[in-house]
Short mmCIF file of C-alpha atoms and ligand atoms in Angstrom, two decimals:
data_model
loop_
_atom_site.label_atom_id
_atom_site.label_comp_id
_atom_site.label_asym_id
_atom_site.label_seq_id
_atom_site.Cartn_x
_atom_site.Cartn_y
_atom_site.Cartn_z
CA MET A 12 95.40 160.27 -96.55
CA ASP A 13 95.19 163.85 -97.75
CA ILE A 14 91.74 164.20 -99.27
CA ILE A 15 88.88 161.80 -99.92
CA ILE A 16 86.07 162.64 -102.32
CA ARG A 17 83.19 160.39 -101.23
CA ASN A 18 80.21 159.12 -103.26
CA ALA A 19 81.52 160.19 -106.64
CA LYS A 20 79.82 159.18 -109.85
CA LEU A 21 82.23 158.32 -112.66
CA ARG A 22 81.41 158.10 -116.36
CA ASP A 23 82.49 154.50 -116.78
CA ARG A 24 80.83 152.76 -113.83
CA LYS A 25 77.35 152.45 -112.35
CA ASP A 26 78.19 152.40 -108.63
CA GLN A 27 79.50 155.35 -106.65
CA VAL A 28 83.14 155.43 -105.56
CA ASP A 29 85.44 157.17 -103.12
CA ILE A 30 88.51 158.87 -104.61
CA VAL A 31 91.63 159.24 -102.48
CA ILE A 32 94.02 162.07 -103.31
CA ALA A 33 97.53 161.83 -101.87
CA LYS A 34 99.76 164.82 -102.61
CA ASP A 35 99.40 165.52 -106.34
CA LYS A 36 98.16 162.07 -107.38
CA ILE A 37 95.09 159.87 -107.21
CA ALA A 38 95.95 157.13 -104.72
CA ALA A 39 92.80 154.99 -104.85
CA VAL A 40 89.40 154.72 -106.51
CA GLU A 41 87.20 152.23 -104.68
CA PRO A 42 83.56 151.72 -103.73
CA LYS A 43 84.14 152.28 -99.99
CA ILE A 44 87.34 153.56 -98.38
CA MET A 45 87.29 152.85 -94.63
CA GLU A 46 90.11 155.18 -93.51
CA LYS A 47 89.45 158.82 -92.79
CA GLY A 48 91.00 161.62 -94.86
CA HIS A 49 92.46 164.82 -93.51
CA ARG A 50 89.75 166.41 -95.55
CA GLU A 51 86.52 164.76 -96.66
CA ILE A 52 84.31 166.00 -99.47
CA ASP A 53 80.91 164.46 -100.09
CA ALA A 54 80.19 164.50 -103.81
CA ALA A 55 76.72 163.13 -102.97
CA GLY A 56 76.38 161.31 -106.28
CA SER A 57 77.76 164.15 -108.39
CA LEU A 58 79.67 163.37 -111.55
CA VAL A 59 83.43 163.67 -111.12
CA LEU A 60 85.46 164.21 -114.28
CA PRO A 61 89.19 164.48 -114.81
CA GLY A 62 90.34 168.09 -115.44
CA LEU A 63 88.83 169.77 -118.50
CA PHE A 64 90.77 171.14 -121.48
CA ASN A 65 90.60 174.13 -123.74
CA LEU A 66 93.18 173.52 -126.43
CA HIS A 67 92.41 176.49 -128.65
CA PHE A 68 92.02 179.87 -126.98
CA HIS A 69 93.20 183.25 -128.32
CA ALA A 70 93.88 184.61 -124.85
CA ASP A 71 95.95 187.50 -126.21
CA LYS A 72 92.80 188.96 -127.79
CA CYS A 73 90.32 188.00 -125.09
CA LEU A 74 88.14 190.68 -123.51
CA LEU A 75 89.15 193.26 -126.12
CA GLY A 76 85.38 193.33 -126.66
CA GLU A 77 85.19 195.53 -123.58
CA ILE A 78 87.13 198.32 -125.24
CA MET A 79 87.04 197.80 -129.02
CA ARG A 80 84.94 199.46 -131.69
CA PRO A 81 82.16 197.14 -132.97
CA ASN A 82 82.85 194.62 -135.76
CA VAL A 83 80.27 196.09 -138.13
CA SER A 84 80.50 193.43 -140.87
CA GLY A 85 80.87 190.51 -138.44
CA THR A 86 83.52 189.07 -140.75
CA LEU A 87 86.94 187.59 -140.11
CA PRO A 88 88.79 190.27 -142.15
CA GLU A 89 87.26 193.08 -140.08
CA ALA A 90 88.06 191.21 -136.86
CA ILE A 91 91.68 190.92 -137.99
CA GLU A 92 91.76 194.65 -138.82
CA ILE A 93 90.37 195.66 -135.41
CA THR A 94 92.80 193.36 -133.61
CA ASN A 95 95.75 194.77 -135.55
CA ASP A 96 95.02 198.23 -134.18
CA PHE A 97 95.46 196.85 -130.66
CA LYS A 98 98.43 194.67 -131.53
CA ARG A 99 100.52 197.61 -132.62
CA ASN A 100 100.38 198.85 -129.02
CA TYR A 101 100.27 195.63 -126.99
CA ARG A 102 102.18 195.59 -123.71
CA PRO A 103 102.99 192.08 -122.42
CA GLU A 104 101.74 192.93 -118.90
CA GLU A 105 98.40 194.14 -120.26
CA VAL A 106 98.01 191.03 -122.48
CA ALA A 107 98.82 188.85 -119.47
CA SER A 108 96.28 190.55 -117.23
CA ARG A 109 93.43 189.98 -119.72
CA ALA A 110 94.54 186.37 -120.33
CA ILE A 111 94.68 185.70 -116.59
CA ARG A 112 91.20 187.13 -116.03
CA ALA A 113 89.75 184.79 -118.67
CA CYS A 114 91.79 181.77 -117.57
CA GLU A 115 90.70 182.26 -113.97
CA VAL A 116 87.08 181.95 -115.06
CA GLY A 117 88.04 178.88 -117.08
CA VAL A 118 89.64 177.32 -113.99
CA LYS A 119 86.50 178.02 -111.94
CA ASN A 120 84.64 176.12 -114.67
CA GLY A 121 86.95 173.13 -114.31
CA THR A 122 89.61 173.85 -116.93
CA THR A 123 92.97 172.52 -115.76
CA PHE A 124 94.80 172.71 -119.12
CA PHE A 125 94.87 175.51 -121.69
CA ARG A 126 96.54 175.96 -125.06
CA LEU A 127 96.81 179.73 -125.50
CA PHE A 128 97.43 181.10 -128.99
CA ALA A 129 99.70 184.13 -129.22
CA ASP A 130 99.75 186.15 -132.45
CA VAL A 131 103.32 186.31 -133.73
CA GLY A 132 104.05 188.51 -136.72
CA THR A 133 105.47 191.79 -137.87
CA ILE A 134 102.53 193.85 -136.57
CA GLY A 135 102.71 192.85 -132.90
CA GLY A 136 106.15 191.25 -132.88
CA LEU A 137 106.61 189.00 -129.84
CA ARG A 138 104.59 191.15 -127.43
CA ALA A 139 101.53 188.83 -127.35
CA ALA A 140 103.74 185.75 -126.90
CA ARG A 141 105.63 187.40 -124.05
CA GLY A 142 102.32 188.37 -122.45
CA LEU A 143 100.97 184.82 -122.59
CA LEU A 144 104.26 183.35 -121.33
CA LEU A 145 103.87 185.73 -118.39
CA ALA A 146 100.28 184.55 -117.87
CA LYS A 147 101.49 180.94 -118.01
CA GLU A 148 103.95 181.63 -115.22
CA LYS A 149 101.40 183.44 -113.07
CA MET A 150 98.73 180.74 -113.55
CA ARG A 151 101.12 177.88 -112.83
CA ARG A 152 99.51 176.78 -109.58
CA TYR A 153 96.01 176.75 -111.11
CA CYS A 154 96.41 175.12 -114.48
CA ASP A 155 98.82 173.89 -117.12
CA VAL A 156 99.34 176.29 -120.01
CA GLN A 157 100.95 175.72 -123.38
CA VAL A 158 101.63 178.84 -125.43
CA VAL A 159 101.27 178.50 -129.21
CA ALA A 160 103.34 180.78 -131.45
CA PHE A 161 100.71 181.59 -134.05
CA PRO A 162 101.34 183.48 -137.34
CA GLN A 163 97.98 185.29 -137.55
CA GLU A 164 99.01 187.30 -140.63
CA GLY A 165 100.45 184.28 -142.44
CA ILE A 166 104.08 183.52 -143.20
CA ALA A 167 104.43 184.16 -146.94
CA ARG A 168 102.01 187.10 -146.58
CA ASP A 169 104.00 188.51 -143.67
CA PRO A 170 107.71 188.53 -144.51
CA GLY A 171 109.64 188.36 -141.25
CA ALA A 172 107.03 186.18 -139.50
CA ALA A 173 109.07 182.97 -139.90
CA GLU A 174 112.03 184.51 -138.06
CA LEU A 175 109.73 185.80 -135.32
CA LEU A 176 108.18 182.33 -134.92
CA GLU A 177 111.65 180.90 -134.53
CA GLU A 178 112.45 183.54 -131.90
CA ALA A 179 109.15 182.87 -130.09
CA MET A 180 110.08 179.21 -129.76
CA ARG A 181 113.50 180.18 -128.41
CA GLU A 182 111.79 182.43 -125.85
CA GLY A 183 109.77 179.51 -124.51
CA CYS A 184 106.63 178.97 -126.59
CA ASP A 185 105.54 175.35 -126.38
CA ILE A 186 103.73 174.70 -129.65
CA ILE A 187 104.23 175.94 -133.20
CA GLY A 188 101.02 177.31 -134.72
CA GLY A 189 100.06 177.91 -138.33
CA LEU A 190 97.44 179.48 -140.58
CA PRO A 191 98.17 178.02 -144.02
CA TRP A 192 94.73 178.53 -145.58
CA TYR A 193 95.15 182.30 -145.16
CA GLU A 194 98.01 182.48 -147.66
CA TYR A 195 97.24 183.79 -151.15
CA THR A 196 97.99 180.58 -153.08
CA ASP A 197 98.07 176.84 -152.51
CA ALA A 198 101.81 176.88 -153.15
CA ASP A 199 102.28 179.44 -150.38
CA ALA A 200 100.02 177.41 -148.06
CA ARG A 201 102.21 174.36 -148.59
CA GLU A 202 105.36 176.38 -148.00
CA HIS A 203 103.78 177.77 -144.82
CA ILE A 204 103.20 174.22 -143.55
CA ASP A 205 106.74 173.20 -144.54
CA ILE A 206 108.23 176.12 -142.57
CA CYS A 207 106.16 175.24 -139.49
CA PHE A 208 107.36 171.63 -139.61
CA GLU A 209 110.98 172.79 -139.93
CA ILE A 210 110.61 174.95 -136.81
CA ALA A 211 108.77 172.15 -134.95
CA LYS A 212 111.51 169.67 -135.78
CA ARG A 213 114.31 172.06 -134.81
CA HIS A 214 112.73 172.63 -131.39
CA ASP A 215 111.15 169.18 -131.01
CA ARG A 216 107.72 170.70 -130.50
CA ASP A 217 104.19 169.67 -131.48
CA ILE A 218 102.06 171.54 -134.03
CA HIS A 219 98.61 173.11 -133.80
CA MET A 220 97.40 174.94 -136.92
CA LEU A 221 94.19 176.67 -137.97
CA VAL A 222 93.31 174.87 -141.17
CA ASP A 223 90.80 175.40 -143.97
CA ASP A 224 88.88 177.92 -141.88
CA THR A 225 86.92 179.06 -144.91
CA ASP A 226 83.78 178.17 -146.82
CA ASP A 227 85.82 177.62 -149.99
CA PRO A 228 85.40 173.93 -150.94
CA ASN A 229 88.71 174.12 -152.80
CA SER A 230 90.79 175.03 -149.75
CA ARG A 231 93.45 172.34 -149.57
CA SER A 232 95.55 172.98 -146.48
CA LEU A 233 94.17 170.06 -144.42
CA GLU A 234 95.09 167.63 -147.20
CA TYR A 235 98.70 168.80 -147.26
CA LEU A 236 98.94 169.01 -143.46
CA ALA A 237 97.83 165.37 -143.13
CA LEU A 238 100.23 164.28 -145.86
CA LYS A 239 103.12 166.19 -144.33
CA THR A 240 102.32 164.73 -140.90
CA MET A 241 102.63 161.21 -142.31
CA ARG A 242 105.79 161.95 -144.27
CA GLU A 243 107.55 163.61 -141.33
CA GLY A 244 106.51 160.89 -138.86
CA PHE A 245 104.55 163.42 -136.77
CA GLN A 246 101.52 161.15 -136.24
CA GLY A 247 99.82 162.07 -132.95
CA ARG A 248 101.71 165.38 -132.67
CA VAL A 249 99.57 167.60 -134.89
CA ALA A 250 96.21 169.29 -134.30
CA ALA A 251 94.13 171.11 -136.90
CA SER A 252 91.52 173.61 -135.74
CA HIS A 253 88.33 174.64 -137.55
CA CYS A 254 88.59 172.72 -140.85
CA GLY A 255 85.20 174.21 -141.71
CA ALA A 256 85.79 173.83 -145.45
CA MET A 257 85.19 170.11 -144.84
CA GLY A 258 81.53 171.03 -144.63
CA SER A 259 81.75 172.34 -148.19
CA TYR A 260 84.00 169.67 -149.74
CA ASN A 261 82.22 167.25 -152.07
CA ASP A 262 81.51 163.90 -150.40
CA VAL A 263 84.12 161.95 -152.37
CA TYR A 264 86.93 164.36 -151.53
CA ALA A 265 85.73 164.61 -147.91
CA ALA A 266 85.92 160.82 -147.55
CA LYS A 267 89.53 160.88 -148.74
CA ILE A 268 90.44 163.65 -146.30
CA VAL A 269 88.69 161.99 -143.34
CA ASP A 270 90.72 158.88 -144.09
CA MET A 271 93.98 160.83 -144.37
CA VAL A 272 93.30 162.68 -141.08
CA ALA A 273 92.65 159.41 -139.25
CA THR A 274 95.70 157.72 -140.81
CA ALA A 275 97.94 160.68 -139.93
CA ASN A 276 96.40 160.76 -136.41
CA VAL A 277 95.82 164.50 -136.74
CA THR A 278 93.46 165.80 -134.05
CA ILE A 279 90.61 167.95 -135.36
CA SER A 280 89.56 170.78 -133.05
CA VAL A 281 86.06 172.06 -133.71
CA ASN A 282 85.50 175.61 -132.50
CA ALA A 283 81.80 175.73 -133.16
CA HIS A 284 81.01 178.99 -131.39
CA ILE A 285 83.10 181.16 -133.64
CA ASN A 286 82.32 179.34 -136.87
CA LEU A 287 78.58 179.51 -136.34
CA VAL A 288 78.77 183.30 -136.15
CA CYS A 289 81.68 183.99 -138.51
CA SER A 290 81.45 181.46 -141.35
CA ALA A 291 79.36 181.82 -144.48
CA ARG A 292 78.88 185.55 -144.06
CA ILE A 293 78.93 185.84 -147.88
CA ASP A 294 76.33 183.08 -148.33
CA HIS A 295 72.70 183.84 -148.97
CA GLU A 296 70.43 180.94 -148.01
CA PRO A 297 70.86 178.09 -147.23
CA ARG A 298 73.75 179.31 -145.14
CA ARG A 299 76.64 176.91 -144.45
CA ARG A 300 77.94 176.46 -140.92
CA GLY A 301 81.70 176.08 -141.36
CA ILE A 302 81.89 172.96 -139.20
CA ALA A 303 84.14 169.93 -139.80
CA ARG A 304 82.46 166.60 -140.56
CA VAL A 305 82.41 165.40 -136.96
CA LYS A 306 80.35 162.24 -137.31
CA GLU A 307 82.36 161.02 -140.30
CA LEU A 308 85.62 161.70 -138.45
CA LEU A 309 84.39 159.86 -135.36
CA ALA A 310 83.16 156.92 -137.44
CA ARG A 311 86.62 156.63 -138.99
CA GLY A 312 88.27 156.72 -135.54
CA ALA A 313 89.81 160.20 -135.82
CA ASN A 314 90.51 162.19 -132.66
CA VAL A 315 88.09 165.11 -132.36
CA ILE A 316 88.11 167.80 -129.67
CA SER A 317 85.94 170.83 -128.94
CA SER A 318 87.55 174.13 -127.95
CA GLN A 319 86.57 177.68 -127.06
CA ASP A 320 88.41 179.82 -129.53
CA ASP A 321 87.41 183.28 -128.39
CA VAL A 322 86.15 185.08 -125.30
CA ASN A 323 84.60 188.49 -126.01
CA ASP A 324 87.00 189.66 -128.70
CA PRO A 325 86.77 191.23 -132.19
CA TYR A 326 85.94 187.79 -133.65
CA TYR A 327 83.27 186.64 -131.20
CA PRO A 328 81.35 188.68 -128.62
CA PHE A 329 80.46 185.87 -126.16
CA GLY A 330 82.27 182.97 -124.43
CA LYS A 331 82.31 182.30 -120.68
CA PRO A 332 84.87 180.45 -121.01
CA ASP A 333 83.59 177.00 -120.10
CA PRO A 334 84.44 173.59 -121.61
CA LEU A 335 80.91 172.36 -120.85
CA GLU A 336 79.62 175.12 -123.11
CA CYS A 337 81.92 173.70 -125.81
CA VAL A 338 80.48 170.22 -125.23
CA SER A 339 76.94 171.54 -125.52
CA MET A 340 77.83 173.46 -128.65
CA ILE A 341 79.39 170.50 -130.46
CA ALA A 342 76.51 168.26 -129.38
CA HIS A 343 74.22 170.73 -131.16
CA VAL A 344 76.18 171.36 -134.35
CA ALA A 345 77.27 167.74 -134.86
CA GLN A 346 73.87 166.40 -133.78
CA LEU A 347 75.28 164.26 -130.98
CA THR A 348 72.19 163.52 -128.90
CA LEU A 349 72.13 159.77 -128.14
CA PRO A 350 73.58 158.63 -124.78
CA HIS A 351 76.78 157.21 -126.30
CA GLU A 352 77.12 160.33 -128.46
CA LEU A 353 76.86 162.61 -125.42
CA ASP A 354 79.67 160.61 -123.91
CA MET A 355 81.71 161.11 -127.11
CA ALA A 356 81.05 164.86 -126.87
CA MET A 357 82.24 164.92 -123.25
CA SER A 358 85.43 163.11 -124.30
CA MET A 359 86.18 166.06 -126.59
CA VAL A 360 87.12 168.25 -123.61
CA THR A 361 88.59 165.37 -121.57
CA GLU A 362 90.21 162.17 -122.89
CA ASN A 363 90.46 163.18 -126.55
CA ALA A 364 92.03 166.50 -125.59
CA ALA A 365 94.47 164.76 -123.24
CA LYS A 366 95.44 162.52 -126.13
CA ALA A 367 95.95 165.54 -128.39
CA ALA A 368 98.17 167.19 -125.77
CA ARG A 369 99.94 163.86 -125.15
CA ILE A 370 99.24 163.81 -121.41
CA ALA A 371 99.94 160.28 -120.25
CA ASP A 372 98.90 160.29 -116.57
CA TYR A 373 95.38 161.57 -117.21
CA GLY A 374 92.08 160.17 -115.99
CA ILE A 375 90.47 159.05 -112.74
CA ALA A 376 92.62 156.05 -111.86
CA PRO A 377 95.27 155.34 -109.21
CA GLY A 378 98.67 156.77 -110.11
CA ASN A 379 97.32 159.52 -112.35
CA LEU A 380 97.59 163.24 -111.61
CA ALA A 381 94.80 164.48 -109.32
CA ASP A 382 93.28 166.95 -111.78
CA LEU A 383 89.59 166.56 -110.95
CA VAL A 384 86.30 168.40 -111.30
CA VAL A 385 83.23 167.72 -109.18
CA ILE A 386 80.31 168.70 -111.43
CA GLY A 387 77.05 169.82 -109.86
CA ALA A 388 75.07 167.17 -111.74
CA PRO A 389 74.82 163.37 -111.55
CA SER A 390 75.43 162.43 -115.19
CA VAL A 391 77.02 163.47 -118.47
CA HIS A 392 73.57 164.18 -119.87
CA GLU A 393 72.65 166.52 -117.00
CA ALA A 394 76.10 168.12 -117.01
CA ILE A 395 75.67 169.09 -120.68
CA ARG A 396 72.04 170.10 -120.28
CA LEU A 397 72.47 172.25 -117.18
CA GLN A 398 76.16 173.31 -117.34
CA PRO A 399 75.92 173.55 -113.54
CA PRO A 400 78.52 175.09 -111.19
CA ARG A 401 81.71 173.11 -110.73
CA LYS A 402 81.52 172.32 -107.01
CA HIS A 403 85.24 171.63 -106.60
CA VAL A 404 88.20 171.87 -108.97
CA PHE A 405 91.50 170.18 -108.14
CA LYS A 406 94.81 170.79 -109.89
CA ARG A 407 97.60 168.39 -108.96
CA GLY A 408 95.77 167.44 -105.76
CA ARG A 409 95.18 171.00 -104.60
CA GLU A 410 91.71 172.53 -104.55
CA VAL A 411 91.97 175.59 -106.79
CA ALA A 412 88.33 176.61 -107.19
CA ARG A 413 84.95 176.07 -105.59
CA SER A 414 81.46 177.15 -106.66
CA THR A 415 77.98 177.18 -105.25
CA LEU A 416 74.71 178.27 -106.77
CA SER A 417 71.82 179.41 -104.67
CA GLN A 418 68.47 179.89 -106.37
CA GLU A 419 65.09 180.35 -104.75
CA LEU A 420 61.59 180.46 -106.15
CA LEU A 421 59.76 183.13 -104.20
CA THR A 422 56.06 183.21 -103.48
ZN1 ZN B 17 91.26 180.44 -133.41
#
């Protein structure tokens, strides 16, 4: 027996269990294991979760906040403008070093799987993608990384971007991104989505787009993405981030879209941090929040995840990064406060995200990969409330991070 985590609290059972890790897999989960492990860890009633996910992270831009000029308007267009100044001069090694710094913090906070978005377009070429592919390679022993080839300046708006996306996939990117709502017209947005599906099909890759990330109630890219997903037989292989326009759709149209999203099995990624600070900057009061209709999506059985879009970049000045922060944030914005709702929120960085990434051997059960996090709290409720240190983080059966917190009240 390699490692035994004793006295672990799991989400789905009342009693405490011992978890046996053998090589890279979970070998047993039982109330009392009699044998001794080569290494024994006493969880002492702490909650143990399977590895946490962040499926939407612009790691190529992360930490630019340390060196950039301030975003004076706080708007998306100014953030794009500031980022472009950097992108013209990106070096892959420099992009990788910032991405690794942020991902290392994410791993310490229990993240064992990242989807990193790399801007691909005529301004920065493939430099960001090459940087994140380098980061993926260097972080291999700590976490799984998928790199998304993401057309931040659009496709119709940025002639040459489609060819660069194609090249990015050939160079090893894992997921094809998209930003259809950013195109000038609905027709261009639909063409954008069509091009992304063509590339995805050619390379047999999944899709993760940023969709209807606007307060305009007439933005229609989620509708077409869901339709296209059904028509192309891509159910379960497409994720749509933001979808904040859902909050502004009229209720009748929103009900249709919620139904289409669930039918197409499109995962909705809510990135609440960024939308709370960036959306509705043109509104007076009441100010909209740019958040997808989480409770309606959940009620219809759609897959919803919560992700940390930005870490100290021109778009958003904060971000730890920490999936438990994302859980807390979505619990607030979607008003998920009842016990079963807190559990739903926790699933948005665990099971739901694993489903979106199509990871089959996920979860705390014998035979699954030993990606585990020992949380410094006994329950989901306390984990969200306190966001305590992650005592131990395991990736494929190997301990990759450990944390302690020492606080004293002095007299
Ligand atoms: Zn984003």
